[in-house]
PDB file of C-alpha atoms in Angstrom:
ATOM      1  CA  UNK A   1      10.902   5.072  17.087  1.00 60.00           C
ATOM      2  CA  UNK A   2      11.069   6.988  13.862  1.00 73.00           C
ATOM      3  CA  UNK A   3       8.319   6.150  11.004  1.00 88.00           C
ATOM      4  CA  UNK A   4       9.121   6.470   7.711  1.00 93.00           C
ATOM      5  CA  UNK A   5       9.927   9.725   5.961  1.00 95.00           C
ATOM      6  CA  UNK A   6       9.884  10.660   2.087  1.00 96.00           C
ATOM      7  CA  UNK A   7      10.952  14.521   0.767  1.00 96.00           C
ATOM      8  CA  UNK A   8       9.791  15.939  -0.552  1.00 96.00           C
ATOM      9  CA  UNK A   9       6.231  16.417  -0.163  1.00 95.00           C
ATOM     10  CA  UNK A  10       5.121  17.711  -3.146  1.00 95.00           C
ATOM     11  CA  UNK A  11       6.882  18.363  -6.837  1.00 96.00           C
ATOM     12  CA  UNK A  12       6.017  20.146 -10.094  1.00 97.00           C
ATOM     13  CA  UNK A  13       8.012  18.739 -13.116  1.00 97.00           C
ATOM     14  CA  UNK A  14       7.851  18.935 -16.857  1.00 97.00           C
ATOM     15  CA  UNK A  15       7.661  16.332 -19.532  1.00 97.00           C
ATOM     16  CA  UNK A  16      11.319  14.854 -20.153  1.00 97.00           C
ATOM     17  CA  UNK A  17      13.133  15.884 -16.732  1.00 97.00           C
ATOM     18  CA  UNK A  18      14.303  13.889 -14.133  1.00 98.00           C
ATOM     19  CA  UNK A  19      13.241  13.190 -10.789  1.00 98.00           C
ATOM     20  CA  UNK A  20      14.681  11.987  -7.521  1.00 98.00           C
ATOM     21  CA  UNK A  21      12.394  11.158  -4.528  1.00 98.00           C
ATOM     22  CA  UNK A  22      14.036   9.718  -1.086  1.00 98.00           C
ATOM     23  CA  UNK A  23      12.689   8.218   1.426  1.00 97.00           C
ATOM     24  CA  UNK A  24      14.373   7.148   5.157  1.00 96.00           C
ATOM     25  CA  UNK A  25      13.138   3.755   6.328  1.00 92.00           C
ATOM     26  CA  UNK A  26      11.694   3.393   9.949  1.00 89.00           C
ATOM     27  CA  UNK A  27      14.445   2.133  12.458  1.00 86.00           C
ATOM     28  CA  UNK A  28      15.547  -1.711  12.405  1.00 85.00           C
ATOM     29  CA  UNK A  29      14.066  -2.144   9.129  1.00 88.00           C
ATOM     30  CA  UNK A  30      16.277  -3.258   5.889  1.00 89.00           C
ATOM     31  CA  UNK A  31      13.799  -3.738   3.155  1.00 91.00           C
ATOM     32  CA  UNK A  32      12.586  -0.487   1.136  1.00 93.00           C
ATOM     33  CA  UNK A  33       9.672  -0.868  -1.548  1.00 94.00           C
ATOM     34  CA  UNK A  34       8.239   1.817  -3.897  1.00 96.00           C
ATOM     35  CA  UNK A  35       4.982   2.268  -5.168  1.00 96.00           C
ATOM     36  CA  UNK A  36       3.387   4.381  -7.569  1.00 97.00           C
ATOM     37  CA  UNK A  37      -0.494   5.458  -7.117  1.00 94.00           C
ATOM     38  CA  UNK A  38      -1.944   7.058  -9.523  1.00 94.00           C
ATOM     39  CA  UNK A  39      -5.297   9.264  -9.316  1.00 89.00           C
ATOM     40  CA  UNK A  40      -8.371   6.800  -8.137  1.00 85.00           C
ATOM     41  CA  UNK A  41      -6.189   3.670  -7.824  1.00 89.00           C
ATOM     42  CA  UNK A  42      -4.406   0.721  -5.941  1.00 91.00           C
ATOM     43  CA  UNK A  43      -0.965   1.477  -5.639  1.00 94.00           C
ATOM     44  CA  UNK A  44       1.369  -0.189  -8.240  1.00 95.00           C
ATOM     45  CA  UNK A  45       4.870  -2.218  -6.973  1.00 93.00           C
ATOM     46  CA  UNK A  46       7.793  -0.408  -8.544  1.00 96.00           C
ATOM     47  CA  UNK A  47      10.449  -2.385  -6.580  1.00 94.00           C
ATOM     48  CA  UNK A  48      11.797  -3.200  -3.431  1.00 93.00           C
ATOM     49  CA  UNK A  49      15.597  -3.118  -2.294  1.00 93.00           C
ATOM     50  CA  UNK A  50      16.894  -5.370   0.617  1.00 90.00           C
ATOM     51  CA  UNK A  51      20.675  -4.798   1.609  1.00 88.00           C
ATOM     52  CA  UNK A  52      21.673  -2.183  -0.994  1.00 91.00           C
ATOM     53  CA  UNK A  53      20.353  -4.767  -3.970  1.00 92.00           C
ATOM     54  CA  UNK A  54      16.959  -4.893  -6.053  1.00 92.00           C
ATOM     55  CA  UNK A  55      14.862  -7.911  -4.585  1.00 86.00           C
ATOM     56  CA  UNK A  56      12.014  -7.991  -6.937  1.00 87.00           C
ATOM     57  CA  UNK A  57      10.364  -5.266  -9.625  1.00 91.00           C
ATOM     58  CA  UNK A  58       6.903  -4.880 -11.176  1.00 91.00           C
ATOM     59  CA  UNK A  59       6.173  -3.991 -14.712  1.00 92.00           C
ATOM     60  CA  UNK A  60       7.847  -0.400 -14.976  1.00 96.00           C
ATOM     61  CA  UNK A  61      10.035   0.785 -17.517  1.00 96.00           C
ATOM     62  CA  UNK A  62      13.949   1.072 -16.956  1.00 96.00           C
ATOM     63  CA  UNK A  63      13.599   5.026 -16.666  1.00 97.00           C
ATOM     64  CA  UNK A  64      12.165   4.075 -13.112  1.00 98.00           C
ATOM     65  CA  UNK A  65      15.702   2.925 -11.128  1.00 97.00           C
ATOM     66  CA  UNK A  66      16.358   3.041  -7.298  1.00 96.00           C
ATOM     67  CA  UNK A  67      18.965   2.806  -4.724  1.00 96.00           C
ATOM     68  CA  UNK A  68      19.360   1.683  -1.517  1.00 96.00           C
ATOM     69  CA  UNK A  69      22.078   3.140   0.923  1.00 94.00           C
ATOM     70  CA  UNK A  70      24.366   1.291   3.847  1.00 93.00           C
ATOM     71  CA  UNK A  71      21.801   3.047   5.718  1.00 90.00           C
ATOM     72  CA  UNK A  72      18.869   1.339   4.426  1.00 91.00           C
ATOM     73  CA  UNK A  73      17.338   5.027   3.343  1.00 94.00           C
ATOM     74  CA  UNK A  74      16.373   5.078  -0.913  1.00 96.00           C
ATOM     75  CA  UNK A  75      16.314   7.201  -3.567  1.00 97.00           C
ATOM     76  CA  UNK A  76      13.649   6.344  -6.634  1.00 98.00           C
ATOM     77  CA  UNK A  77      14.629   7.921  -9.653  1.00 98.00           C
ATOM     78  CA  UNK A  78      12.791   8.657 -12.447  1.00 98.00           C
ATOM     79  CA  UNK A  79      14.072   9.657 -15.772  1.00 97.00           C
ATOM     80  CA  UNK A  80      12.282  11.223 -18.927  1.00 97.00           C
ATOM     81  CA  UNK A  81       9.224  12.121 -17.340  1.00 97.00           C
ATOM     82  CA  UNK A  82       6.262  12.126 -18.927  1.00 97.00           C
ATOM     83  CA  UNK A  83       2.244  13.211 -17.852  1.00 97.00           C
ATOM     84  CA  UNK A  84       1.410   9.518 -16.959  1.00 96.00           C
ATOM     85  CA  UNK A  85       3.865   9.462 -14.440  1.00 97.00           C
ATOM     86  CA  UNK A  86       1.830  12.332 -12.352  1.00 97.00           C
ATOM     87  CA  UNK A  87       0.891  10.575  -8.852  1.00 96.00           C
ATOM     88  CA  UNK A  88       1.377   9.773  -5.549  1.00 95.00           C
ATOM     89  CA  UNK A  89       4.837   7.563  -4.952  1.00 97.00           C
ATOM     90  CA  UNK A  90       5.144   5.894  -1.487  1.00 95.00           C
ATOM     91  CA  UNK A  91       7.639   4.174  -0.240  1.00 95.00           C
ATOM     92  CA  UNK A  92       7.332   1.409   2.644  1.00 93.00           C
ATOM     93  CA  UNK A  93       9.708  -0.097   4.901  1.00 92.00           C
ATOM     94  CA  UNK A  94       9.751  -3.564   6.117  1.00 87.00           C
ATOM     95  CA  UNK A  95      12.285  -6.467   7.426  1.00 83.00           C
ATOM     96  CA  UNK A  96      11.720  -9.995   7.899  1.00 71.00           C
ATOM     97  CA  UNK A  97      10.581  -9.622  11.621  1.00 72.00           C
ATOM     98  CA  UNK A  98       8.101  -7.516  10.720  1.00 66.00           C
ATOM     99  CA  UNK A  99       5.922 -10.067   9.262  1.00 62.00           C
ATOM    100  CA  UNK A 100       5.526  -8.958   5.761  1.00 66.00           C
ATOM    101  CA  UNK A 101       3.624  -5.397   7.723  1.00 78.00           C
ATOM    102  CA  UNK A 102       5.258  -2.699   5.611  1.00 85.00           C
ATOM    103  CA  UNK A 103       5.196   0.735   7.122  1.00 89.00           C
ATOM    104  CA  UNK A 104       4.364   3.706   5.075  1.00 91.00           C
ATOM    105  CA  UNK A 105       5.411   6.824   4.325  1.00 93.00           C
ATOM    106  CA  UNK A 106       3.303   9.828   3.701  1.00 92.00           C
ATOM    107  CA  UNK A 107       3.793   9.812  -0.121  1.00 94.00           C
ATOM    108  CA  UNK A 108       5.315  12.096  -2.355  1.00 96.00           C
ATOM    109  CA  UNK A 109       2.876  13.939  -5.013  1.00 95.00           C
ATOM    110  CA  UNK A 110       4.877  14.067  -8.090  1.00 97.00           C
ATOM    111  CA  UNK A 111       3.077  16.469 -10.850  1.00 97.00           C
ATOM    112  CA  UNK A 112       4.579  16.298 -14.495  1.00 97.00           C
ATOM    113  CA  UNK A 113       3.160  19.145 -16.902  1.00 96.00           C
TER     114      UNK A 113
ATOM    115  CA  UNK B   1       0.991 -13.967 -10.028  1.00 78.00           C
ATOM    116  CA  UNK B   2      -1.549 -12.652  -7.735  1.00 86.00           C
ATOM    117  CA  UNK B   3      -4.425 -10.589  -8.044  1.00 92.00           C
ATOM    118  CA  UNK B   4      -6.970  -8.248  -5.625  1.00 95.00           C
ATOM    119  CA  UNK B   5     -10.720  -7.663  -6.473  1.00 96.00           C
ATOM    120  CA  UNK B   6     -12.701  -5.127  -4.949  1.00 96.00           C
ATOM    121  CA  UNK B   7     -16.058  -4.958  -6.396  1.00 90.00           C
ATOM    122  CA  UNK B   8     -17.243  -1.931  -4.380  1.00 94.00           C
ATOM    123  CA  UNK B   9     -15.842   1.119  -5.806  1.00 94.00           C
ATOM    124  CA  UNK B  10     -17.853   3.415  -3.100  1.00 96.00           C
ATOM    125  CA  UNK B  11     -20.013   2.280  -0.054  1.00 97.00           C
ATOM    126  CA  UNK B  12     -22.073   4.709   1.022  1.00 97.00           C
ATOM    127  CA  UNK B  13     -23.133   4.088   4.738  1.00 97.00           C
ATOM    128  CA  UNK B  14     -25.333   5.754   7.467  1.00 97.00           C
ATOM    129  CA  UNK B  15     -23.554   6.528  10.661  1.00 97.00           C
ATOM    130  CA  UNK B  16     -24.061   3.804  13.447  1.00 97.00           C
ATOM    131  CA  UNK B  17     -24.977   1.391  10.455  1.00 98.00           C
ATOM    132  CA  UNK B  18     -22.916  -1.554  10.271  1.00 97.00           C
ATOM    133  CA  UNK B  19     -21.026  -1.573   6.876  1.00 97.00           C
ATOM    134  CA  UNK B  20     -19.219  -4.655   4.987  1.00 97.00           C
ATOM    135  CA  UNK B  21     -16.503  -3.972   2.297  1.00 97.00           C
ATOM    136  CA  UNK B  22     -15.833  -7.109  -0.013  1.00 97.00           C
ATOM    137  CA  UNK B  23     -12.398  -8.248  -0.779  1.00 97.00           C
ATOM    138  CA  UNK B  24     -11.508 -11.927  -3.234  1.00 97.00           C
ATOM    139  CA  UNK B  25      -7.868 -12.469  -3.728  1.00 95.00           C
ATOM    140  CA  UNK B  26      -6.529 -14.902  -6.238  1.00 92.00           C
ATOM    141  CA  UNK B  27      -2.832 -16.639  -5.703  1.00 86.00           C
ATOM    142  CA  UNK B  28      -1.191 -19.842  -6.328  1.00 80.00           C
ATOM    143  CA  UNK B  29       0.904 -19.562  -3.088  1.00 80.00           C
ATOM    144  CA  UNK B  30       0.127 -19.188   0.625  1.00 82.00           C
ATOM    145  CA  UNK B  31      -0.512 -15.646   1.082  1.00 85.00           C
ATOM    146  CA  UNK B  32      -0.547 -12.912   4.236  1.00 89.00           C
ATOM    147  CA  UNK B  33      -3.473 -10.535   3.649  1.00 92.00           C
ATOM    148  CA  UNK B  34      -4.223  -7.109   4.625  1.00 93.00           C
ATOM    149  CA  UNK B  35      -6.088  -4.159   4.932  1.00 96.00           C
ATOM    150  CA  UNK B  36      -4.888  -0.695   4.811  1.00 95.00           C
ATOM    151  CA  UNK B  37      -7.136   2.753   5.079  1.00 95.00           C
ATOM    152  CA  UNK B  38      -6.331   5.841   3.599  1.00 93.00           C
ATOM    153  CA  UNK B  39      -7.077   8.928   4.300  1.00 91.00           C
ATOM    154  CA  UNK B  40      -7.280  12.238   1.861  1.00 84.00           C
ATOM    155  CA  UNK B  41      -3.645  13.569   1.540  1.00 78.00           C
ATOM    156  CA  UNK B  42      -2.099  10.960   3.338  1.00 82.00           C
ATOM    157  CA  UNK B  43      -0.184   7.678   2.739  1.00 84.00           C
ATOM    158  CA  UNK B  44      -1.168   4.190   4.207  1.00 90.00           C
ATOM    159  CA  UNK B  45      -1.905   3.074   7.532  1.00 91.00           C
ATOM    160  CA  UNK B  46      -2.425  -0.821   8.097  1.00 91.00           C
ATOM    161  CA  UNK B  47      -5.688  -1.754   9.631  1.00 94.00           C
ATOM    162  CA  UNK B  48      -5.382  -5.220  10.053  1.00 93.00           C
ATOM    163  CA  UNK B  49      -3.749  -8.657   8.941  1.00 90.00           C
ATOM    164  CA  UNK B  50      -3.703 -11.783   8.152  1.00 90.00           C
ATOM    165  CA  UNK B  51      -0.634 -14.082   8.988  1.00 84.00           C
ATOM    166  CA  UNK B  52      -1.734 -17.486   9.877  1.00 82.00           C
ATOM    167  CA  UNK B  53      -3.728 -19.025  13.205  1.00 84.00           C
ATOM    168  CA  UNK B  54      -7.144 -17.747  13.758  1.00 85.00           C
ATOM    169  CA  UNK B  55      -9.223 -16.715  10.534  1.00 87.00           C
ATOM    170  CA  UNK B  56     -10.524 -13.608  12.403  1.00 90.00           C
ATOM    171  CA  UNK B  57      -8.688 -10.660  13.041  1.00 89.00           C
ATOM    172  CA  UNK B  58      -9.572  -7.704  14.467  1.00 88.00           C
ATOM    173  CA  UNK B  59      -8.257  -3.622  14.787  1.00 90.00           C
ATOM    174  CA  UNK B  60      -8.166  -1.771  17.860  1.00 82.00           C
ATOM    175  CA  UNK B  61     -10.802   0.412  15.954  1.00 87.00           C
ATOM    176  CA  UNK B  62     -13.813  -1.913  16.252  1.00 93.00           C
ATOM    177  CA  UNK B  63     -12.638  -3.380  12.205  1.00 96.00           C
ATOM    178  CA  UNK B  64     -12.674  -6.995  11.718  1.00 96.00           C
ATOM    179  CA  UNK B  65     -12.053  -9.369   8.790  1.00 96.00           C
ATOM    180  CA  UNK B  66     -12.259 -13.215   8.041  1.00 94.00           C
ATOM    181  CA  UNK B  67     -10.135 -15.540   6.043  1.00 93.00           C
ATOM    182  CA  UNK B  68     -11.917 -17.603   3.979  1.00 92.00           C
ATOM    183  CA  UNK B  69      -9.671 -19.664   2.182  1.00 89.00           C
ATOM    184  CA  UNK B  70     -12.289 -22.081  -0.134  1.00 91.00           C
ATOM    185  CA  UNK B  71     -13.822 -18.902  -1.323  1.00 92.00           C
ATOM    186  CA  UNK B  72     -10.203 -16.804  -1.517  1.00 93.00           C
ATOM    187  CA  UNK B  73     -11.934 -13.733   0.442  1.00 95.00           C
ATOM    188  CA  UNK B  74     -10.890 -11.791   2.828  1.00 96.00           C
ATOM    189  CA  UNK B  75     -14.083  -9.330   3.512  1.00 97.00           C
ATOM    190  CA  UNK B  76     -13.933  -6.303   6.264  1.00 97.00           C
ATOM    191  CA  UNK B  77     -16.805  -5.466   8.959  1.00 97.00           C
ATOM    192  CA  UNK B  78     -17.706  -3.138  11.311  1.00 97.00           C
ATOM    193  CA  UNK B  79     -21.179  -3.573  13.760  1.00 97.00           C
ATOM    194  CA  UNK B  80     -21.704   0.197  14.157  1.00 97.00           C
ATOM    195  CA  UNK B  81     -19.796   2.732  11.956  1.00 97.00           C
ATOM    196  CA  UNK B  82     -18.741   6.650  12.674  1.00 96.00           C
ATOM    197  CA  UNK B  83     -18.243   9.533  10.586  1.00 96.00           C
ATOM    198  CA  UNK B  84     -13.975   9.100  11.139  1.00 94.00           C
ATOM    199  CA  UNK B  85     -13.982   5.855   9.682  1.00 96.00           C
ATOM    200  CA  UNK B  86     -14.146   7.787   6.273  1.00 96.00           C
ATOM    201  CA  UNK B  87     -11.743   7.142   4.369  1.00 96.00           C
ATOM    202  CA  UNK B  88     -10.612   4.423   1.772  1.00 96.00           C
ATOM    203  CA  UNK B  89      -9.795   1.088   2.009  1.00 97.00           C
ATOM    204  CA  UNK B  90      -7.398  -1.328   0.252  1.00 97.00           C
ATOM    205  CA  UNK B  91      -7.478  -4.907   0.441  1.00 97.00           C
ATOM    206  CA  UNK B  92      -3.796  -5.929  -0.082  1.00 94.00           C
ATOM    207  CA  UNK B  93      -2.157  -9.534  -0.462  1.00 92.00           C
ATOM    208  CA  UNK B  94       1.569 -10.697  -0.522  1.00 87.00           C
ATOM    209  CA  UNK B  95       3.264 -13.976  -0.539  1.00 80.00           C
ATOM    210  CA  UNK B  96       4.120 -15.884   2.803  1.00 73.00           C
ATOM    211  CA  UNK B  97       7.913 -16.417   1.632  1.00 66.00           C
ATOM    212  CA  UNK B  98      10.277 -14.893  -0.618  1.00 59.00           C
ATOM    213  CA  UNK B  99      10.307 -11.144  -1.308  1.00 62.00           C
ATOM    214  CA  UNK B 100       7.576  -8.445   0.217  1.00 66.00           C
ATOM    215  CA  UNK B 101       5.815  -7.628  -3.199  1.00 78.00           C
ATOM    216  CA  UNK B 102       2.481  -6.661  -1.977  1.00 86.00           C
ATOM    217  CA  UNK B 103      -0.322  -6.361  -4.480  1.00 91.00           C
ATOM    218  CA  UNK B 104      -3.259  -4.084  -3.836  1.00 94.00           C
ATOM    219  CA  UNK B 105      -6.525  -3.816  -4.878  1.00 95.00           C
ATOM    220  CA  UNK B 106      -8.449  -0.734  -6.320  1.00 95.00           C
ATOM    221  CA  UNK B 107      -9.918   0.671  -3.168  1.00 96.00           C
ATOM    222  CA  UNK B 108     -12.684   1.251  -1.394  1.00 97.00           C
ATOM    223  CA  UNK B 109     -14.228   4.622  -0.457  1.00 97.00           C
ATOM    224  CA  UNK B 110     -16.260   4.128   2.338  1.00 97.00           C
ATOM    225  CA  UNK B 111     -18.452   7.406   2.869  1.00 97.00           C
ATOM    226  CA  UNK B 112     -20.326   8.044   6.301  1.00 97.00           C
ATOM    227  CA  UNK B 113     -23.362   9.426   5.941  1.00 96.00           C
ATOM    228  CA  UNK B 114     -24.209  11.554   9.327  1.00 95.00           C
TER     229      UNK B 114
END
């Protein structure tokens, strides 16, 4: 059984690009949620996407948008960076059997100068 | 809305001690709670959770935690603790229906002292 992956690992941007993390969800599971964690803290809900459609979001700006494939794999994409948005982004995978466990991936560590 | 509370930024702990790490949750809804440890570099890993039936539940690691609904905690123990179990801790809650939104707390960094 696969776990979940996120590419890539690490990523140096400057202040106004964009960004595009993915992450592949472990096998069986249709539910994808992002989080942001920032240096010292909990991690933050972004959103979550269940069967290609946003289920829920927490309080982030509409730069930060996602998609969710056939495959149940995501993209979170940021636009118009800026140095707050340095951190770690994970992504967790889940479905209704799993009893609300979500499974995480490593993390990407987003840098914005 | 729901809310986490961990009042212990940093425990510092003697190996072989026992060691407590304090978790209060706030929600209007039934919740699921967790606990997940974190190590430096890496993502998440659950420890433990809370569904429903028993109030105690236990990791294969020798972690255990307690449900205690009239005081809305949900605190984490270990008897005797080793130098892996550094690391840091979040105590985590979501709702028991609708959509997986978990909320976390601000962590825990539980230091082993040899």
């Amino acid at each position: 059984e696969t776990g979940v992956t996120q590419s890539p690992t690490h990523l140096i941007k400057t202040r106004g690009q964009q960004v595009t993390l993915r992450c592949s969800s472990q096998s069986g599971h249709n539910t994808v949620s992002w989080y942001q964690q920032a240096l010292g803290q909990g991690p933050q809900f972004i959103f979550q996407y269940y069967r290609e459609e946003e289920n829920g979001r927490g309080n982030f700006p509409p730069r930060f948008s996602g998609l969710q494939f056939p495959n149940y794999s995501s993209e979170l994409n940021v636009n118009a960076l800026e140095l707050d948005d340095s951190a770690l982004y994970l992504c967790a995978s889940s479905s209704w059997t799993s009893g609300n466990e979500q499974f995480f991936g490593p993390g990407t560590r987003l840098t914005v100068l | 809305a729901q809310s986490v509370t961990q009042l212990d930024s940093q425990v510092p702990v003697f190996e072989e001690a026992p060691v407590e790490l304090r978790c209060n949750y706030s929600s209007s809804v039934s919740v699921y709670l967790f606990w997940y440890v974190q190590y430096p570099n890496q993502g998440l890993q659950l420890l433990l959770k809370y569904l429903s039936g028993s109030t105690l539940v236990e990791s294969i690691n020798g972690f255990e935690a307690e449900f205690n609904k009239s005081q809305t905690s949900f605190h984490l123990r270990k008897p005797s603790v080793h130098i892996s179990d550094t690391a840091e801790y979040f105590c985590a809650v979501s709702n028991s229906g609708g959509y997986q939104k978990v909320t976390f707390g601000t962590g825990t960094k539980l230091q082993v002292i040899p």
